[in-house]
Coordinates of C-alpha atoms in Angstrom, one line a residue:
M19 CA -0.1 -0.1 -0.1
G20 CA 1.5 3.3 -0.9
F21 CA 0.5 6.7 0.9
A22 CA 1.5 10.3 0.6
R23 CA 0.5 13.4 1.4
T24 CA 0.9 17.4 0.7
C25 CA -1.2 20.6 0.9
S26 CA -3.1 22.9 -0.9
V27 CA -5.6 25.7 0.0
A28 CA -9.1 26.2 -0.1
L29 CA -10.7 30.1 -0.3
V30 CA -13.7 30.7 1.6
G31 CA -14.7 34.3 0.4
V32 CA -11.4 36.1 0.6
E33 CA -9.9 34.0 3.6
G34 CA -8.1 30.5 3.1
V35 CA -8.0 27.3 4.6
V36 CA -4.8 24.8 4.4
V37 CA -6.4 21.6 3.1
E38 CA -4.2 18.4 3.6
V39 CA -4.4 16.4 0.3
Q40 CA -3.9 12.9 1.0
A41 CA -3.5 9.8 -1.7
D42 CA -3.9 6.2 -0.7
L43 CA -2.8 3.3 -3.3
E44 CA -4.4 -0.3 -2.7
P45 CA -4.4 -3.4 -4.8
G46 CA -7.5 -3.8 -6.6
V47 CA -9.3 -2.7 -9.8
A48 CA -7.9 0.5 -11.1
A49 CA -10.3 3.2 -10.0
F50 CA -10.0 6.9 -8.9
T51 CA -12.0 8.3 -6.1
L52 CA -11.9 12.0 -5.1
V53 CA -13.5 12.6 -1.7
G54 CA -13.8 15.9 0.8
L55 CA -16.5 17.7 -0.3
P56 CA -15.4 18.7 -3.9
D57 CA -17.7 20.8 -6.4
K58 CA -18.1 19.9 -10.0
S59 CA -14.6 21.9 -11.3
L60 CA -12.9 20.1 -8.8
V61 CA -14.5 16.4 -9.3
E62 CA -13.1 17.1 -13.1
S63 CA -9.8 17.2 -11.9
R64 CA -9.6 13.4 -11.9
D65 CA -9.1 13.5 -16.0
R66 CA -7.2 16.3 -15.9
V67 CA -4.6 14.8 -13.5
R68 CA -4.5 11.5 -15.0
A69 CA -3.7 13.1 -18.3
A70 CA -1.5 15.7 -16.9
V71 CA 1.0 12.7 -15.2
V72 CA 0.7 10.4 -18.2
N73 CA 1.7 13.5 -20.7
S74 CA 4.7 14.5 -18.3
G75 CA 6.3 11.1 -18.8
C76 CA 5.2 9.7 -15.5
E77 CA 3.5 6.3 -14.9
W78 CA -0.2 6.4 -13.9
P79 CA -0.7 3.7 -11.2
Q80 CA -3.2 1.0 -11.9
K81 CA -4.5 0.3 -8.6
K82 CA -7.2 1.6 -6.5
L83 CA -6.4 5.1 -6.2
T84 CA -8.6 7.2 -3.3
V85 CA -7.7 11.0 -3.1
G86 CA -8.9 12.7 0.1
L87 CA -9.3 16.7 0.6
S88 CA -9.2 17.2 4.3
P89 CA -10.8 18.7 6.5
A90 CA -13.5 17.1 4.8
S91 CA -16.1 19.6 6.2
V92 CA -14.7 22.8 4.2
P93 CA -16.4 23.0 0.7
K94 CA -13.8 23.0 -2.0
S95 CA -13.9 24.5 -5.4
G96 CA -12.1 25.5 -8.4
S97 CA -9.2 23.9 -10.4
G98 CA -6.3 25.1 -8.0
F99 CA -5.8 21.6 -6.2
D100 CA -5.0 20.0 -9.8
L101 CA -1.3 20.3 -9.0
A102 CA -1.2 18.8 -5.2
V103 CA -3.5 16.2 -6.4
A104 CA -0.9 14.9 -9.0
V105 CA 1.9 15.4 -6.7
A106 CA 0.4 13.4 -3.7
V107 CA -0.5 10.5 -6.4
L108 CA 3.0 10.6 -7.6
G109 CA 4.2 10.3 -3.9
A110 CA 1.7 7.5 -3.0
A111 CA 3.2 5.9 -6.5
E112 CA 6.7 6.4 -5.0
A113 CA 7.8 8.3 -7.8
V114 CA 8.6 11.4 -6.1
A115 CA 9.7 11.2 -2.3
P116 CA 6.5 11.1 0.1
A117 CA 8.5 12.9 2.5
A118 CA 10.1 15.7 0.3
I119 CA 6.2 16.9 -0.4
A120 CA 4.7 16.6 3.0
D121 CA 5.6 20.1 4.0
L122 CA 4.9 22.0 0.7
V123 CA 1.8 23.9 -0.3
M124 CA 0.8 23.5 -4.0
I125 CA -1.6 25.8 -5.9
G126 CA -2.4 25.5 -9.6
E127 CA -4.3 24.0 -12.5
L128 CA -3.1 21.5 -14.6
G129 CA -3.6 21.2 -18.3
L130 CA -3.8 18.1 -20.0
D131 CA -0.3 18.2 -21.2
G132 CA 1.3 18.9 -18.2
G133 CA 1.5 22.6 -18.0
V134 CA 0.7 24.4 -14.9
R135 CA -1.7 27.3 -15.6
P136 CA -2.3 30.0 -13.3
V137 CA -5.6 30.4 -10.9
R138 CA -7.3 33.3 -8.9
G139 CA -6.8 34.0 -5.4
V140 CA -2.9 32.8 -5.1
L141 CA -2.3 35.9 -2.8
P142 CA -4.8 35.2 -0.3
A143 CA -4.2 31.3 -0.3
V144 CA -0.5 32.1 0.5
L145 CA -1.3 34.4 3.0
A146 CA -3.2 31.6 4.8
A147 CA -0.3 29.1 4.3
A148 CA 1.9 31.5 5.7
E149 CA -0.5 32.0 8.7
A150 CA -0.9 28.3 9.4
G151 CA 3.2 28.0 9.8
Y152 CA 4.2 27.1 6.0
R153 CA 7.2 28.1 4.6
Q154 CA 7.7 26.7 1.1
V155 CA 4.7 27.0 -1.6
V156 CA 4.8 26.1 -5.3
V157 CA 2.8 28.2 -7.6
P158 CA 2.5 28.6 -11.2
E159 CA 5.3 30.7 -13.1
R160 CA 2.9 33.4 -13.7
T161 CA 1.8 34.1 -10.5
A162 CA 4.9 33.7 -8.4
A163 CA 5.2 37.7 -8.1
E164 CA 1.9 37.7 -6.8
A165 CA 3.0 34.9 -4.2
A166 CA 6.4 36.6 -3.3
L167 CA 4.4 39.5 -1.6
V168 CA 4.0 37.4 1.5
P169 CA 7.0 37.8 3.6
G170 CA 8.8 35.0 5.1
V171 CA 7.6 32.4 2.5
S172 CA 9.7 30.9 -0.3
V173 CA 8.1 30.5 -3.5
L174 CA 8.9 28.3 -6.3
G175 CA 7.1 29.2 -9.8
V176 CA 6.9 26.3 -12.2
R177 CA 5.8 26.2 -15.7
S178 CA 5.1 22.4 -15.9
L179 CA 4.7 19.1 -14.0
R180 CA 7.5 17.5 -15.2
Q181 CA 9.9 20.7 -14.0
L182 CA 8.3 20.2 -10.6
V183 CA 8.7 16.3 -10.6
A184 CA 12.6 17.1 -11.8
L185 CA 13.2 19.4 -8.8
L186 CA 11.8 17.2 -6.5
T187 CA 13.8 14.0 -7.3
D188 CA 16.8 16.1 -8.3
A189 CA 16.8 15.4 -11.7
P190 CA 17.9 17.7 -14.7
V191 CA 14.9 20.7 -14.8
P192 CA 13.7 20.5 -18.5
E193 CA 13.3 23.1 -20.5
E194 CA 10.0 24.1 -21.8
E195 CA 9.0 25.3 -25.2
P196 CA 8.9 29.1 -25.0
L197 CA 5.7 31.1 -26.0
R198 CA 6.1 32.4 -29.9
A199 CA 6.5 36.3 -30.0
G200 CA 3.2 37.7 -30.6
R201 CA 1.0 34.8 -29.6
P202 CA -1.3 35.5 -26.7
D203 CA -0.8 33.5 -23.8
P204 CA -3.9 31.1 -23.2
T205 CA -2.9 30.4 -19.7
L206 CA -3.9 33.8 -18.8
A207 CA -7.7 33.5 -19.1
G208 CA -7.8 31.8 -15.9
L209 CA -6.6 34.9 -14.1
L210 CA -9.4 37.4 -15.3
V211 CA -13.2 36.9 -15.2
P212 CA -14.7 38.2 -18.6
G213 CA -16.2 42.0 -18.6
A214 CA -14.2 42.7 -15.3
G215 CA -12.4 45.6 -16.9
V216 CA -13.0 49.5 -17.0
G217 CA -16.2 49.2 -19.1
S218 CA -18.0 47.3 -16.3
G219 CA -17.1 50.0 -13.6
L220 CA -14.7 47.7 -11.5
A221 CA -11.3 49.3 -12.0
T222 CA -8.4 49.7 -10.0
G223 CA -7.3 53.1 -8.9
G224 CA -4.3 52.9 -11.3
R225 CA -6.6 53.1 -14.3
A226 CA -8.5 55.8 -12.7
A227 CA -6.0 57.8 -11.2
G228 CA -2.9 57.5 -13.4
G229 CA -0.7 60.1 -14.2
D230 CA -2.1 60.8 -17.3
G231 CA -5.5 60.6 -16.2
P232 CA -8.2 63.2 -15.5
D233 CA -7.3 66.3 -13.3
L234 CA -9.2 68.6 -10.9
A235 CA -7.7 71.6 -12.7
D236 CA -10.4 70.7 -15.5
V237 CA -13.4 71.1 -13.1
A238 CA -14.7 74.7 -13.6
G239 CA -16.2 76.4 -10.8
Q240 CA -17.9 74.1 -8.2
H241 CA -15.8 75.4 -5.2
T242 CA -18.0 74.3 -2.5
A243 CA -18.0 70.7 -4.2
R244 CA -14.3 70.6 -4.8
L245 CA -14.0 71.3 -0.9
A246 CA -16.2 68.8 -0.3
L247 CA -14.2 66.3 -2.3
E248 CA -11.1 67.5 -0.8
V249 CA -12.7 66.7 3.0
A250 CA -13.9 63.2 1.9
A251 CA -10.3 62.4 0.9
A252 CA -8.8 63.6 3.9
G253 CA -10.8 61.8 6.4
R254 CA -12.5 58.9 4.2
H255 CA -15.9 60.6 4.6
H256 CA -19.3 59.7 2.6
L257 CA -20.5 62.2 0.2
L258 CA -23.7 63.1 -1.8
L259 CA -23.6 65.3 -4.8
S260 CA -26.9 66.6 -5.8
G261 CA -27.8 68.7 -8.9
P262 CA -29.0 68.9 -12.4
P263 CA -27.6 66.9 -15.2
G264 CA -24.3 68.3 -16.6
A265 CA -23.1 70.4 -13.4
G266 CA -20.2 67.8 -12.8
K267 CA -21.3 65.5 -10.2
T268 CA -19.6 62.4 -12.2
M269 CA -16.8 64.3 -13.3
L270 CA -15.7 65.4 -9.6
A271 CA -16.1 61.6 -8.8
E272 CA -13.7 60.6 -11.2
R273 CA -11.2 62.7 -9.6
L274 CA -11.7 61.5 -6.2
P275 CA -9.3 58.5 -6.2
A276 CA -6.3 60.5 -7.7
I277 CA -6.4 62.7 -4.3
L278 CA -6.4 59.9 -2.0
P279 CA -3.1 58.9 -0.4
P280 CA -1.3 55.9 -1.6
L281 CA -2.1 52.6 0.1
S282 CA 0.2 51.4 2.9
R283 CA 1.8 47.8 2.7
Q284 CA -1.0 46.4 4.7
E285 CA -3.8 47.9 2.8
S286 CA -2.1 47.1 -0.5
L287 CA -2.4 43.3 0.4
E288 CA -5.9 43.5 1.6
V289 CA -6.9 45.0 -1.6
T290 CA -4.9 42.6 -3.7
A291 CA -6.4 39.7 -2.0
V292 CA -9.8 40.9 -2.9
H293 CA -8.8 41.6 -6.2
S294 CA -7.0 38.7 -6.8
V295 CA -10.0 36.2 -5.8
A296 CA -12.6 38.4 -7.8
G297 CA -10.5 38.1 -11.0
M298 CA -9.6 41.5 -11.4
L299 CA -5.6 41.4 -10.8
P300 CA -4.1 42.3 -14.3
P301 CA -1.2 40.0 -15.2
G302 CA 2.3 42.0 -14.6
E303 CA 0.6 44.0 -11.6
P304 CA 0.8 41.8 -8.5
L305 CA 0.1 44.6 -6.1
V306 CA -2.6 47.2 -6.0
A307 CA -1.2 50.5 -4.9
T308 CA -3.4 53.0 -5.5
A309 CA -7.0 53.2 -4.1
P310 CA -9.5 51.2 -6.3
Y311 CA -12.7 52.8 -8.0
C312 CA -15.7 51.1 -8.4
A313 CA -18.8 52.4 -10.2
P314 CA -21.5 49.8 -11.1
H315 CA -24.3 50.9 -13.2
H316 CA -27.8 51.5 -11.3
S317 CA -29.2 48.2 -12.7
A318 CA -27.1 46.2 -10.2
T319 CA -28.5 43.9 -8.1
M320 CA -28.0 43.7 -4.3
Q321 CA -26.0 40.4 -5.0
S322 CA -23.6 42.3 -7.2
L323 CA -23.3 45.2 -4.6
V324 CA -22.5 43.5 -1.6
G325 CA -21.7 40.0 -2.6
G326 CA -23.4 36.8 -3.4
G327 CA -23.9 34.4 -5.9
N328 CA -24.2 30.5 -6.5
G329 CA -22.7 28.3 -4.1
L330 CA -20.3 30.5 -1.8
P331 CA -20.6 34.3 -1.9
R332 CA -18.2 35.8 -4.1
P333 CA -17.1 39.8 -3.6
G334 CA -19.1 42.4 -4.5
A335 CA -18.7 46.1 -5.4
V336 CA -18.4 47.1 -1.7
S337 CA -15.5 44.5 -1.5
L338 CA -14.2 45.5 -4.8
A339 CA -14.1 49.1 -3.5
H340 CA -12.5 48.1 -0.3
R341 CA -9.9 50.9 0.8
G342 CA -11.0 52.9 -2.1
V343 CA -14.0 54.9 -4.0
L344 CA -17.8 53.4 -4.6
F345 CA -19.1 55.7 -7.0
L346 CA -23.0 55.3 -7.2
D347 CA -24.2 57.8 -10.0
E348 CA -27.8 58.3 -10.5
A349 CA -28.3 56.7 -7.0
P350 CA -32.0 57.2 -6.8
E351 CA -32.2 54.9 -9.8
F352 CA -30.7 51.7 -7.7
S353 CA -33.3 49.6 -6.1
T354 CA -34.3 50.5 -2.6
K355 CA -33.3 47.2 -1.5
A356 CA -29.8 47.3 -3.2
L357 CA -29.3 50.8 -1.6
D358 CA -30.4 49.8 2.2
A359 CA -28.1 46.8 2.0
L360 CA -25.2 49.2 2.3
R361 CA -26.1 50.5 5.7
Q362 CA -24.4 47.7 7.5
P363 CA -21.0 47.9 5.8
L364 CA -21.0 51.6 6.1
E365 CA -21.0 51.7 9.8
S366 CA -18.8 47.9 10.1
G367 CA -16.3 48.3 7.3
H368 CA -17.1 44.6 6.3
V369 CA -20.0 42.3 4.9
V370 CA -21.3 39.2 6.1
V371 CA -22.9 37.2 3.7
A372 CA -24.9 34.2 4.7
R373 CA -26.0 31.7 2.0
T374 CA -27.1 27.9 2.5
A375 CA -23.6 26.9 1.3
G376 CA -22.0 29.1 4.3
V377 CA -21.0 32.4 5.8
V378 CA -18.5 34.4 4.6
R379 CA -16.8 37.6 5.8
L380 CA -15.8 40.1 3.3
P381 CA -14.0 43.5 3.5
A382 CA -15.8 46.6 2.7
R383 CA -14.3 49.7 4.2
F384 CA -14.9 52.0 1.5
L385 CA -15.2 55.7 0.5
M386 CA -18.8 55.9 -0.6
V387 CA -19.9 58.7 -3.3
L388 CA -23.5 59.2 -4.1
A389 CA -24.8 61.4 -7.3
A390 CA -28.2 62.0 -7.7
N391 CA -30.7 64.4 -9.7
P392 CA -33.3 66.6 -7.9
C393 CA -36.0 64.7 -9.8
P394 CA -36.6 62.6 -12.6
C395 CA -36.1 64.9 -15.3
G396 CA -33.5 66.7 -13.3
R397 CA -34.6 70.3 -14.1
H398 CA -36.5 70.8 -10.8
T399 CA -33.7 73.3 -9.1
L400 CA -33.2 75.4 -12.4
H401 CA -35.2 78.5 -12.8
G402 CA -37.1 78.7 -16.0
A403 CA -36.0 75.1 -17.1
G404 CA -39.8 73.8 -17.4
C405 CA -39.7 71.1 -15.0
E406 CA -43.1 69.4 -15.2
C407 CA -42.6 66.5 -12.6
P408 CA -45.7 66.4 -10.0
A409 CA -44.8 67.2 -6.7
S410 CA -45.5 63.7 -5.5
V411 CA -43.3 62.1 -8.1
I412 CA -40.5 64.5 -6.7
R413 CA -41.3 63.3 -3.1
R414 CA -41.1 59.6 -4.4
Y415 CA -37.8 60.1 -6.5
Q416 CA -36.2 61.7 -3.5
A417 CA -37.3 59.0 -0.9
R418 CA -35.6 56.2 -2.5
L419 CA -32.5 57.6 -0.6
S420 CA -33.6 56.6 2.5
G421 CA -33.3 58.5 6.0
P422 CA -31.2 55.6 7.6
L423 CA -28.7 55.7 4.5
L424 CA -28.6 59.5 4.2
D425 CA -27.8 59.7 8.0
R426 CA -24.4 57.8 7.3
V427 CA -23.4 60.3 4.7
D428 CA -21.1 63.2 6.3
L429 CA -21.0 65.4 3.6
R430 CA -24.1 66.4 1.5
V431 CA -23.3 69.1 -1.4
E432 CA -25.8 70.9 -4.0
V433 CA -23.7 71.1 -7.2
E434 CA -25.0 74.0 -8.9
P435 CA -24.7 74.7 -12.7
V436 CA -21.5 76.2 -14.0
R437 CA -21.4 79.7 -15.1
R438 CA -20.8 81.0 -18.3
A439 CA -17.5 82.9 -17.0
E440 CA -16.4 79.8 -15.0
L441 CA -16.8 77.6 -17.9
L442 CA -15.3 79.7 -20.7
G443 CA -12.1 80.3 -18.4
G444 CA -12.8 83.9 -17.0
G445 CA -12.2 83.0 -13.3
G446 CA -8.9 80.8 -14.2
R447 CA -8.1 77.1 -13.5
G448 CA -9.0 75.6 -10.1
E449 CA -5.8 73.7 -8.3
P450 CA -4.8 70.8 -10.0
T451 CA -5.0 67.3 -8.4
A452 CA -1.4 67.2 -7.4
V453 CA -1.8 70.2 -4.9
V454 CA -4.9 68.9 -3.6
A455 CA -3.3 65.8 -3.2
G456 CA -0.5 67.3 -1.3
R457 CA -2.9 69.0 1.2
V458 CA -5.0 65.7 1.6
A459 CA -1.6 63.7 2.2
R460 CA -0.5 66.3 5.0
A461 CA -4.0 66.3 6.7
R462 CA -3.9 62.5 7.1
Q463 CA -0.6 62.4 8.4
R464 CA -1.7 64.4 11.1
A465 CA -4.7 62.4 11.8
V466 CA -2.5 59.8 11.7
T467 CA 0.0 61.0 14.4
R468 CA -3.0 61.9 16.7
L469 CA -4.6 58.6 16.4
A470 CA -1.5 56.6 17.0
G471 CA -1.4 53.8 19.3
T472 CA -5.2 53.2 18.2
P473 CA -6.8 50.7 16.1
W474 CA -8.1 53.9 13.9
T475 CA -6.3 55.5 11.0
A476 CA -9.0 58.1 9.7
N477 CA -11.2 60.6 11.2
S478 CA -14.2 59.0 10.2
E479 CA -13.2 55.7 11.9
V480 CA -13.2 57.4 15.3
P481 CA -16.4 56.4 17.5
G482 CA -18.2 59.4 18.7
H483 CA -17.7 58.7 22.5
E484 CA -13.7 59.1 22.0
L485 CA -14.2 62.4 20.0
R486 CA -16.6 63.7 23.1
T487 CA -14.4 62.6 25.7
R488 CA -10.5 62.0 24.5
W489 CA -10.2 64.4 21.9
R490 CA -12.4 67.6 22.7
P491 CA -12.8 70.4 20.4
A492 CA -12.3 74.0 21.6
P493 CA -14.4 75.3 24.3
G494 CA -18.3 76.5 22.9
A495 CA -17.3 75.2 19.5
L496 CA -20.1 72.8 19.6
A497 CA -22.8 75.3 20.6
A498 CA -24.2 75.3 16.8
A499 CA -24.2 71.7 16.4
E500 CA -25.9 71.0 20.2
R501 CA -28.9 73.4 19.3
D502 CA -29.5 71.5 15.9
L503 CA -29.6 68.0 18.0
E504 CA -32.0 69.8 20.3
R505 CA -34.3 70.9 17.3
G506 CA -34.2 67.4 16.2
L507 CA -32.4 68.5 13.0
L508 CA -29.2 66.2 14.1
T509 CA -29.5 62.7 15.3
A510 CA -26.7 61.6 18.0
R511 CA -25.1 59.7 14.8
G512 CA -25.3 62.9 13.0
L513 CA -23.6 64.8 15.8
D514 CA -20.7 62.2 16.0
R515 CA -20.2 62.6 11.8
V516 CA -20.2 66.5 12.5
L517 CA -17.2 66.1 14.9
R518 CA -15.7 63.9 12.5
V519 CA -15.7 66.4 9.8
A520 CA -14.9 69.1 12.0
W521 CA -11.6 67.3 12.9
T522 CA -11.1 66.9 9.3
L523 CA -11.5 70.3 8.8
A524 CA -9.0 71.1 11.6
D525 CA -6.4 68.8 9.8
L526 CA -6.8 70.4 6.7
M527 CA -6.3 74.0 8.0
G528 CA -3.3 73.3 10.4
H529 CA -5.4 73.6 13.6
E530 CA -4.7 71.9 16.8
R531 CA -8.3 71.0 17.4
P532 CA -11.6 72.3 15.8
D533 CA -13.0 75.9 16.6
A534 CA -16.7 77.0 16.0
A535 CA -15.8 77.8 12.4
D536 CA -14.8 74.4 11.7
V537 CA -17.9 72.9 13.4
A538 CA -20.2 75.6 11.2
L539 CA -18.3 74.7 8.1
A540 CA -19.0 70.9 9.3
L541 CA -22.7 71.5 9.6
E542 CA -23.1 73.4 6.5
L543 CA -21.5 70.6 4.6
R544 CA -23.7 68.0 6.5
T545 CA -27.0 69.9 6.1
G546 CA -26.7 72.2 3.2
I547 CA -28.2 75.1 5.4
A548 CA -25.8 78.1 5.3
R549 CA -24.4 78.9 8.6
G550 CA -22.3 82.0 7.3
A551 CA -19.1 79.9 7.8
P552 CA -16.4 81.2 5.1
L553 CA -15.0 78.6 2.6
P554 CA -10.9 78.1 3.3
P555 CA -9.3 80.3 0.6
R556 CA -8.0 78.3 -2.5
P557 CA -5.5 80.0 -4.7
A558 CA -6.8 79.4 -8.6
A559 CA -4.2 78.4 -11.5
P560 CA -3.6 81.7 -13.4
V561 CA -5.2 81.7 -16.9
P562 CA -2.6 81.2 -19.5
A563 CA -2.2 84.1 -21.9
P564 CA -3.5 83.5 -25.6
A565 CA -0.9 82.7 -28.0
A566 CA 0.0 85.4 -30.8
V567 CA -1.3 85.2 -34.0
V568 CA 1.4 85.5 -36.6
G569 CA 0.8 88.3 -38.9
S570 CA -1.7 90.4 -36.7
E571 CA -1.3 94.0 -35.7
P572 CA 0.1 94.9 -32.0

C-alpha cells in the first residue's frame, strides 16, 4: 500500500483554509475516487490530473486510488487543487519521495499536456499558508510575483508538472518551449473574469487615477463641491452630490481616487487579495498600490453590490472598492433593497453574507460617493427650465434614498450649474490634482499622528464617544451643533459625524483642534443650510495668456 500527503488551500470568500491532500493506493481494480466535499470543477480534476501525469512522462498507477481532501467539512471549489492532487498521487506511487512533499503547499491548475496554469486567489491562499506555519509554496510561474508579496515564504514558480517532478527528484530540470512572439498566452485566461475591466465600472485606481488621468484643474467652478471632495479624501467621509444633469457630479467623483493617499503595505495586500479572488488583478501587476475605484451601473442587484452568487458568496462591488471609492451614479435609480443593503457595511467596514453553502465575511471599508438629480427630469432646481414633474413624483424620487442611509453620509453638497464665465475660463483654472493630493496627504498624516496607538487611522473611523471625551473640540465650538440636536435637525449619529468632519477640516487648515468655524462649516456641509462659515481660501491657477497670432497687428 502506498500513501503520501501534501497541502493546498481552499478559499472561502477572501480567506483561505489549508487543506491536506492525501493519496492512498491499494491493490484492486484501477479506479480514481476523490472525496472531501469537492465541487463539479474539482471532481473533473480526476481526468485532468491523469492526462497531465501521463503526458509528463510519468506512469499512472494501475491500482485503486483514493484522494482525500481534509478537512472534509470545508467546501472545496476550483481547479487550484490539480497540482497538489497530481504530486500526492506520484508520492503514493513512489515516483517522488513522500517526505519531500509533506510540508509543501501547492496551488495551480493542470493542463492536459502537463502545463501548470495560473488560478485566481493566489495571494490570499499563500497568506493563509503562511499564517498556518508553512514556509514553502509551489505556484504557477505566472503568479510567482503575486505569491512573493507574502513575507517569510519561499516561493517556487513552475511552468509544468515535469519541471516540478525533476526538482523533487534532483533530476535535470527540462526546458519548456517558450511562447512564440506575438502570440497571446492562453494560460492567462484563468486569471481574469470576462468583463471585469474598465467598461464594467470595476477598475483599480491605477486606471482611474494614473499620471495621465483626469485632473481636478479641469473642473470649472464648483468651489464648495471641490472642498467637499477634499474633505472626503482627507477624512474618508461619505459624500452626496446632488444637482441637475451636466453640473459636474460624475466629473468630480472620477477625480476623487487621484487625491487619495497611496495605500499602505497592509492595505495594498488587503486590496490585492480581494481583486485576486475576484479575477480583477491584471497580469504583470501583482500589487495594487492605488485606491480602487468602483462605479457599478444603477441596474446592479443587491448581490452584485454586497456579494453573493451561487454556492459560496463572491466579493461584490463594496468589497472591490475596499480602501477605495464606491461611486453610485444616478443613486435614486438603484433599487431601494440594494441601497439599504449598504447601511451595515458603511458602519462596520465589512460584509457578512450568509448563504446555504456557508457564511463569508468580506472586507468593505470604502468611501461612498452618491450622485443624484433633484427629480426624474433633473430640471427641478433650475429656474425657468420647465420642470413638469408633479410634486408627488419628486417626493417619491427623492425618498428612494432612505433616511437611515443618508444619516450615514457625512457631506451633502448641492452642485450648482456652472456659470458661463467659469466655463469659458474667465475665473482661471482650479487647483490641480497634485496640489490637492499633497494637502490631503498632510491632513491624513496629522490624523495618523494623533491616532497613533489606536486601531483607527482616519477621522471617519473614530467612535463618537472618543471624540467627545478624549479629543475634545475648542470650548463652545459645539454650541450650534447642540442646538440642532435639540431641535431634531441632527441625530446622535449625525452629531458624531459632524465632529469627525470638523476634525478633518481642522487637519486641513492646520488647527490643533476644531473651533466654532470648523464646526459651522462641518454643519453646513452636512445639512446644506448656510451657517455663514467662510470657505477656506484656495488659490486659482493663472489663466494662460492667449498665443500670439502670426501676422496680427500689435
